[in-house]
Structure formats: structure tokens, C-alpha cells
Short mmCIF file of N, CA and C in Angstrom, two decimals:
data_model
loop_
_atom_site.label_atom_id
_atom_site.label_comp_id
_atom_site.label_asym_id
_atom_site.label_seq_id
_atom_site.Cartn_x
_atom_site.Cartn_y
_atom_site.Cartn_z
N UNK A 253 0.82 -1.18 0.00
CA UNK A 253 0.00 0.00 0.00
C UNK A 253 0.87 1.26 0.00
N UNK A 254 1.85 1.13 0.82
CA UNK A 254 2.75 2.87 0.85
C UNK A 254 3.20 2.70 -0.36
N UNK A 255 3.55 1.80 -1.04
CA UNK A 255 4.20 1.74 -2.58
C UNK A 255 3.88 1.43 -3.55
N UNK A 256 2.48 2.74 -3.66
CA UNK A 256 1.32 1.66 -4.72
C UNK A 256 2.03 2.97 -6.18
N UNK A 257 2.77 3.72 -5.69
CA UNK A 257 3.30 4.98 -6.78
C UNK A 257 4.32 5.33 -6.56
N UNK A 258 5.25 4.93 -7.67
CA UNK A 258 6.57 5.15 -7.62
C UNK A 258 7.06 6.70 -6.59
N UNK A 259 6.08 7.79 -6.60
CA UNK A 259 6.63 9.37 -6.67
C UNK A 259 6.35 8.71 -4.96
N UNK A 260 5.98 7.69 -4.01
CA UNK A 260 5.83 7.69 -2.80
C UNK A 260 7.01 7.40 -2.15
N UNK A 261 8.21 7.01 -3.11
CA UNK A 261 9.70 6.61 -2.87
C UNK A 261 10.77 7.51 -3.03
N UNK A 262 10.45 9.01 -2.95
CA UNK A 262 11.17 9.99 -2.67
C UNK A 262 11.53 10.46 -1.15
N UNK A 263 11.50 9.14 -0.63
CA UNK A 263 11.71 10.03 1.01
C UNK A 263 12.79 9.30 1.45
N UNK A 264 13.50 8.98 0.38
CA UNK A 264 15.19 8.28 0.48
C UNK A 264 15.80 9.08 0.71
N UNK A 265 16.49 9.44 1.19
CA UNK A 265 17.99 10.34 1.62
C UNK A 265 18.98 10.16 0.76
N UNK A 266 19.24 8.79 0.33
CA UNK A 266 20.21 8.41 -0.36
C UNK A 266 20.59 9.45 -1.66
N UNK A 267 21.16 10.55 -1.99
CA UNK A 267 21.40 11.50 -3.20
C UNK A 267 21.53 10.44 -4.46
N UNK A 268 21.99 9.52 -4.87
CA UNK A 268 21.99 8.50 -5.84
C UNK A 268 21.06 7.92 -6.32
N UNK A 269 20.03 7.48 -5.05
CA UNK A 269 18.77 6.62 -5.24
C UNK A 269 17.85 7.87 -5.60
N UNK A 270 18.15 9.47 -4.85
CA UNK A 270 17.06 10.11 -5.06
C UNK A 270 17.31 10.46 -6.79
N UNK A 271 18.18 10.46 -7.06
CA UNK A 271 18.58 10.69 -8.71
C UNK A 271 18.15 9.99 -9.56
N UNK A 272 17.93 8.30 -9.43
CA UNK A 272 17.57 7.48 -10.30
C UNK A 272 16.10 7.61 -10.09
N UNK A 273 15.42 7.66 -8.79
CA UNK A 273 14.11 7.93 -8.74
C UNK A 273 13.27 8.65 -9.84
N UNK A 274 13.64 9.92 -9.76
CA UNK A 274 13.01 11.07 -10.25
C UNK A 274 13.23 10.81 -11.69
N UNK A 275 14.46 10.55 -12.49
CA UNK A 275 15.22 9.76 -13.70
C UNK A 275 13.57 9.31 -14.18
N UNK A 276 13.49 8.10 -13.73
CA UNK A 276 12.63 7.38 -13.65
C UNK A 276 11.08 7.67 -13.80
N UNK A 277 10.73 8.28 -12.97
CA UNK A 277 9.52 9.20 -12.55
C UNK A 277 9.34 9.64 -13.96
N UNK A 278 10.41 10.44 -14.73
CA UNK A 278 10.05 11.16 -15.97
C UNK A 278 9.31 10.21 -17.56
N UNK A 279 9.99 9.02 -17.09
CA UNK A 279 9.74 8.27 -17.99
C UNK A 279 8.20 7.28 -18.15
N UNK A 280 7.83 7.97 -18.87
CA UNK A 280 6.09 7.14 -19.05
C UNK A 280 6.08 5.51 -19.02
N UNK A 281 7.64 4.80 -19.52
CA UNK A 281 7.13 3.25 -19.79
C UNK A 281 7.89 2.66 -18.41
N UNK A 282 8.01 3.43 -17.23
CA UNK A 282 8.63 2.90 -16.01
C UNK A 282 7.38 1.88 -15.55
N UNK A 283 7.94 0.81 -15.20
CA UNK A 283 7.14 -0.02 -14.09
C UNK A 283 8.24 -0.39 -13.13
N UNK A 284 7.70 -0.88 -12.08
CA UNK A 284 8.54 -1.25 -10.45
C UNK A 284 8.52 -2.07 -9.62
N UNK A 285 9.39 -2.30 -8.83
CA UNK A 285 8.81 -3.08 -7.71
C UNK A 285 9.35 -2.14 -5.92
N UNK A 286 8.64 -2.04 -5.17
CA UNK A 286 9.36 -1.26 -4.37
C UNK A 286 8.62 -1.71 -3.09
N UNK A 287 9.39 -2.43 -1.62
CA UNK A 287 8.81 -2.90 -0.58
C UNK A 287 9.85 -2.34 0.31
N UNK A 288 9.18 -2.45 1.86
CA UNK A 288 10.15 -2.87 2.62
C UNK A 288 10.55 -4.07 3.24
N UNK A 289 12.25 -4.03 3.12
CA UNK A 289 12.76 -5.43 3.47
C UNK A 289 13.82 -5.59 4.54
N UNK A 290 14.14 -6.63 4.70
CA UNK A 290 15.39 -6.84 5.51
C UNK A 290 16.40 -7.46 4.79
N UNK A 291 17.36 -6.91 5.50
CA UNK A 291 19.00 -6.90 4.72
C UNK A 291 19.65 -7.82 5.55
N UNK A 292 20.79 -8.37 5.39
CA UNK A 292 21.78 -9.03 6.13
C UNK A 292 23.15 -9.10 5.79
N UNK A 293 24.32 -8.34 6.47
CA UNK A 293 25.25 -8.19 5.56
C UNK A 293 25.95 -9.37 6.38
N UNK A 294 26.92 -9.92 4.85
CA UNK A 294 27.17 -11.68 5.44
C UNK A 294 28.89 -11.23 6.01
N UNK A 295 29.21 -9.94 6.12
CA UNK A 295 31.13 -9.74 6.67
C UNK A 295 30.63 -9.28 8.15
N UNK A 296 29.66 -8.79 8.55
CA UNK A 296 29.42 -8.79 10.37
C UNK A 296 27.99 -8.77 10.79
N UNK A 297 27.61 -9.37 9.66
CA UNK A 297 25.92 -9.99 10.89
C UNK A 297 25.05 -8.53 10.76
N UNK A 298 25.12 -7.26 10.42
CA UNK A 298 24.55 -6.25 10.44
C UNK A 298 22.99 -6.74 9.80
N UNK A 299 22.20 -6.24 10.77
CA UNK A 299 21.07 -5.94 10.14
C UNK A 299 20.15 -4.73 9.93
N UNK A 300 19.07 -4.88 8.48
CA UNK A 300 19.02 -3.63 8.40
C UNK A 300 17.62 -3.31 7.57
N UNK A 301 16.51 -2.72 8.08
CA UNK A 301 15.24 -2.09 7.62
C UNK A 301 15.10 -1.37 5.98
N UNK A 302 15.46 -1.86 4.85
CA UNK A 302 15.84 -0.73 3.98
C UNK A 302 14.71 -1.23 2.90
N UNK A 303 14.79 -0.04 1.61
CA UNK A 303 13.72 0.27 1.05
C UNK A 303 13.94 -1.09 -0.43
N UNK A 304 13.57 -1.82 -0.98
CA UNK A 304 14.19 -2.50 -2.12
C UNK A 304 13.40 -1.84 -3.08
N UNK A 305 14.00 -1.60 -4.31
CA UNK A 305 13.47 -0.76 -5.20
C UNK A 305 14.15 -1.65 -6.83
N UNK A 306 13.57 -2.00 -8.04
CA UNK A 306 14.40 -2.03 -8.85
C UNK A 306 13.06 -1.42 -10.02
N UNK A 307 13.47 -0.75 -10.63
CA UNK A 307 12.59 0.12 -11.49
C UNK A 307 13.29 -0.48 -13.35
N UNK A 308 12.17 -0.58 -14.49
CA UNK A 308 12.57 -0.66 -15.35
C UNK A 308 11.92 0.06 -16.62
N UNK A 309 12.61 0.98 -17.30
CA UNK A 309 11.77 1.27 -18.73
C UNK A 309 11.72 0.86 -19.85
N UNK A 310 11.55 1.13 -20.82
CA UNK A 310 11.84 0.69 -22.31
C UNK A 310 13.51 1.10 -22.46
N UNK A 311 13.70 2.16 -22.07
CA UNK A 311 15.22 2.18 -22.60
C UNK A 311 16.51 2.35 -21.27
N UNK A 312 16.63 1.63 -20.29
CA UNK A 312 16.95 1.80 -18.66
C UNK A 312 15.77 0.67 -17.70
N UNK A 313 17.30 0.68 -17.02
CA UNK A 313 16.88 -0.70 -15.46
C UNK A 313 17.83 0.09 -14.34
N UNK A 314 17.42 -0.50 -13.30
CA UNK A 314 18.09 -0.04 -12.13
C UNK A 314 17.71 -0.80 -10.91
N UNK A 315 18.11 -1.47 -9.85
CA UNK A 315 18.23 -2.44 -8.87
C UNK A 315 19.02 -1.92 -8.02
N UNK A 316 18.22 -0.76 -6.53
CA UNK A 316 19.08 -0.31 -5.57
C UNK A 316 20.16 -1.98 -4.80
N UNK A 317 21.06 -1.17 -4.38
CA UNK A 317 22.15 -2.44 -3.46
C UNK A 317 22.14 -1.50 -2.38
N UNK A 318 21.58 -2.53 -1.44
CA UNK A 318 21.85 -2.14 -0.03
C UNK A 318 23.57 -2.23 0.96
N UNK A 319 24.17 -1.05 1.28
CA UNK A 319 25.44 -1.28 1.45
C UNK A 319 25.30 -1.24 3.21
N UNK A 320 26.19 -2.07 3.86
CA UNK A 320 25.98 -1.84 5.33
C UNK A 320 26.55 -0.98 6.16
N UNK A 321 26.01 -0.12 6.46
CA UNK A 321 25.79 0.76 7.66
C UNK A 321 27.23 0.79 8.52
N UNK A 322 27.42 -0.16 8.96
CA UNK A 322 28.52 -0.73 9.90
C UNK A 322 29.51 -1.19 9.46
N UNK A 323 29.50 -1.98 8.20
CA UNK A 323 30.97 -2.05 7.33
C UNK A 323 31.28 -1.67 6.13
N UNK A 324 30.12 -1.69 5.53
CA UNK A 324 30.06 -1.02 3.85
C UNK A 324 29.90 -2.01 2.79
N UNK A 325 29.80 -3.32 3.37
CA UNK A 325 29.63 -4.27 2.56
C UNK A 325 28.46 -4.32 1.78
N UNK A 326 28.47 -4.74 0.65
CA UNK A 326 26.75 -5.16 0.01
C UNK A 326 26.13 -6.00 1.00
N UNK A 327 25.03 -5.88 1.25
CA UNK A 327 23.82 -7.26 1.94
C UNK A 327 23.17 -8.06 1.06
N UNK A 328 22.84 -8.64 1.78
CA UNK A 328 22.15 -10.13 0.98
C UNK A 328 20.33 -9.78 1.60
N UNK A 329 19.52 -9.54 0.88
CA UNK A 329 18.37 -9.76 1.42
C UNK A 329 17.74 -11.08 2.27
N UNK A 330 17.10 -10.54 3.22
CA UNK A 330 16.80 -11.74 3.68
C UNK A 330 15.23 -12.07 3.37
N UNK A 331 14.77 -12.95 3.21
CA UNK A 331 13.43 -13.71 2.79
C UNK A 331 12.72 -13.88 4.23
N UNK A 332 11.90 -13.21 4.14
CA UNK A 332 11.01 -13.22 5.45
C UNK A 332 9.82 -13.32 4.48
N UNK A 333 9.03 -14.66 5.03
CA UNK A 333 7.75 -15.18 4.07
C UNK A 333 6.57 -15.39 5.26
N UNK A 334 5.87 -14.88 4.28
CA UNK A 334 4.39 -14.50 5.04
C UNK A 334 3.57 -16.17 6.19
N UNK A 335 3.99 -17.04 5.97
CA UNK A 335 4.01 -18.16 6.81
C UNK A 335 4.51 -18.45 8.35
N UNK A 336 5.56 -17.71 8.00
CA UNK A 336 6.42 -18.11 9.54
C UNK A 336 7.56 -16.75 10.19
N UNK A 337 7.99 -17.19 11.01
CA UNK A 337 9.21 -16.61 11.57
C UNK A 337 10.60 -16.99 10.83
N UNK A 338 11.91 -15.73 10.59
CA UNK A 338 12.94 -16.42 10.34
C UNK A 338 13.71 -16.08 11.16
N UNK A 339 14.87 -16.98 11.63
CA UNK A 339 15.76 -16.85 12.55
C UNK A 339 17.23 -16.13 11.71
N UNK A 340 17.31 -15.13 12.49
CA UNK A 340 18.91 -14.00 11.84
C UNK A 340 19.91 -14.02 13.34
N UNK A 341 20.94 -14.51 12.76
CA UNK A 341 22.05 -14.46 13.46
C UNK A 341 22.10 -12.86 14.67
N UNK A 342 22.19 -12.64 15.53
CA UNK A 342 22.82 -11.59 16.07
C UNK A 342 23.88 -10.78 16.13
N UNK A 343 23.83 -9.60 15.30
CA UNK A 343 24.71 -9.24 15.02
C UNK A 343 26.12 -8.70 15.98
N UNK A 344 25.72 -8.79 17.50
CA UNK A 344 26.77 -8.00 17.99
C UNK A 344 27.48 -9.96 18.83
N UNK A 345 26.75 -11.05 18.94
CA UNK A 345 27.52 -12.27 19.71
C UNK A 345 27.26 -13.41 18.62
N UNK A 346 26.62 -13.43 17.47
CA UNK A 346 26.58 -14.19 16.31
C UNK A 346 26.08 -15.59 17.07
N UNK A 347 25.84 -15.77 17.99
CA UNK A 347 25.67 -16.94 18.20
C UNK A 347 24.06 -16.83 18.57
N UNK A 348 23.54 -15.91 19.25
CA UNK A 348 21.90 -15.88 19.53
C UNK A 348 21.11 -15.73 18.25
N UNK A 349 20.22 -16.11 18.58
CA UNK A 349 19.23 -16.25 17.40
C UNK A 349 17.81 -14.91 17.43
N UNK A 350 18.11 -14.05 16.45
CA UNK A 350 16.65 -13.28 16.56
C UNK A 350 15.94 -13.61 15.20
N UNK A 351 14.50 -13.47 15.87
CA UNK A 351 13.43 -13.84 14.81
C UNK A 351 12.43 -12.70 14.30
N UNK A 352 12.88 -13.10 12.90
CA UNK A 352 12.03 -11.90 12.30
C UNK A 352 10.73 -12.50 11.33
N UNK A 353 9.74 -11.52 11.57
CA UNK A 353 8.34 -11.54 10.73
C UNK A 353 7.61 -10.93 9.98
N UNK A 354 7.13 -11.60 8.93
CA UNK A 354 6.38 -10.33 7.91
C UNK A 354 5.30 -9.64 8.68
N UNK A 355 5.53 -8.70 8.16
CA UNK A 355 4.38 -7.70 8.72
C UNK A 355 3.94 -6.68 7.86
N UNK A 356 2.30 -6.03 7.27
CA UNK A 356 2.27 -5.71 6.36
C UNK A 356 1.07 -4.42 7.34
N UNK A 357 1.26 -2.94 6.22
CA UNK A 357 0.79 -2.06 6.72
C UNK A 357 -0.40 -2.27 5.87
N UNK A 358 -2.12 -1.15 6.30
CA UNK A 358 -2.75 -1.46 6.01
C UNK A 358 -3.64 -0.47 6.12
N UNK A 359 -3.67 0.60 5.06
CA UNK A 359 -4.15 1.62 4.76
C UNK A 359 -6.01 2.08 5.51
#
């Protein structure tokens, strides 16, 4: 629902992402996909709330990469499916287990 229109994904900070956005925005044959997800960066366990976005037109594509916060590494999305709980490593003793769940907003 918050991402039923591309122009609702301007409240990125990111100067890069806000560039390809708007890019985008101009172009009539854009379609998208844009949620929120969870990240997991696999060099220190970081986890992370971020926007996934990959937008495509007739002539241009684009697929944000989530970089981590804490080391700078790319993340790996994590798959949190509407069925169950998933268990994510802890990022500060790697050995505890936290569990994460879909959860969907609802206009």
C-alpha cells in the first residue's frame, strides 16, 4: 500500500537513489517493484530495515544495493515469508538467534 506509486519513494535520503528515482519518474514506460525489506550483511551480521526498489523502462533498469551501515559491505536480502518466523544471526555475539516476521501495513 505505501508503494502503490513510484513518486511515494522519494523520502530516500540516499542523493543517488534520489537521482535514479526522479530519472525514472520522468519516464512514461517505467514499471517497479518497491517494498520494505530486511537486509543481512554476510562480513558482520549487520542488520538492516531498507527500502528494495528495482525500477525498469523501455530504454533503462536499475536495482538499488543495499550497502551496510557498519561495514560497507553489500547485503544479501533476507526472505522473510508470510508463513512463519525467520531466525537472523545476532549481530553484535553471532551466536543468539533473533526472529524476524512479515508484517504488512494497512491503509
Amino acid at each position: 500500500m505505501l508503494f502503490q506509486r513510484l513518486a511515494s519513494c522519494r523520502f530516500v535520503k540516499e542523493p543517488a537513489l534520489q537521482q535514479q528515482i526522479e530519472a525514472f519518474l520522468m519516464d512514461g514506460s517505467t514499471k517497479y517493484d518497491a517494498y520494505s525489506s530486511m537486509y543481512v550483511c554476510p562480513a558482520c551480521r549487520g542488520i538492516q530495515n531498507e527500502l528494495y526498489i528495482e525500477m525498469q523502462s523501455d530504454t533503462s533498469a536499475y536495482k538499488h544495493v543495499c550497502s551496510c551501515k557498519r561495514c560497507g559491505m553489500v547485503m544479501e536480502q533476507a526472505e522473510v515469508e508470510h508463513s512463519g518466523p525467520v531466525l537472523v544471526s545476532c549481530p553484535e555475539c553471532s551466536e543468539g538467534k533473533l526472529t524476524a516476521e512479515f508484517y504488512m501495513d494497512r491503509d
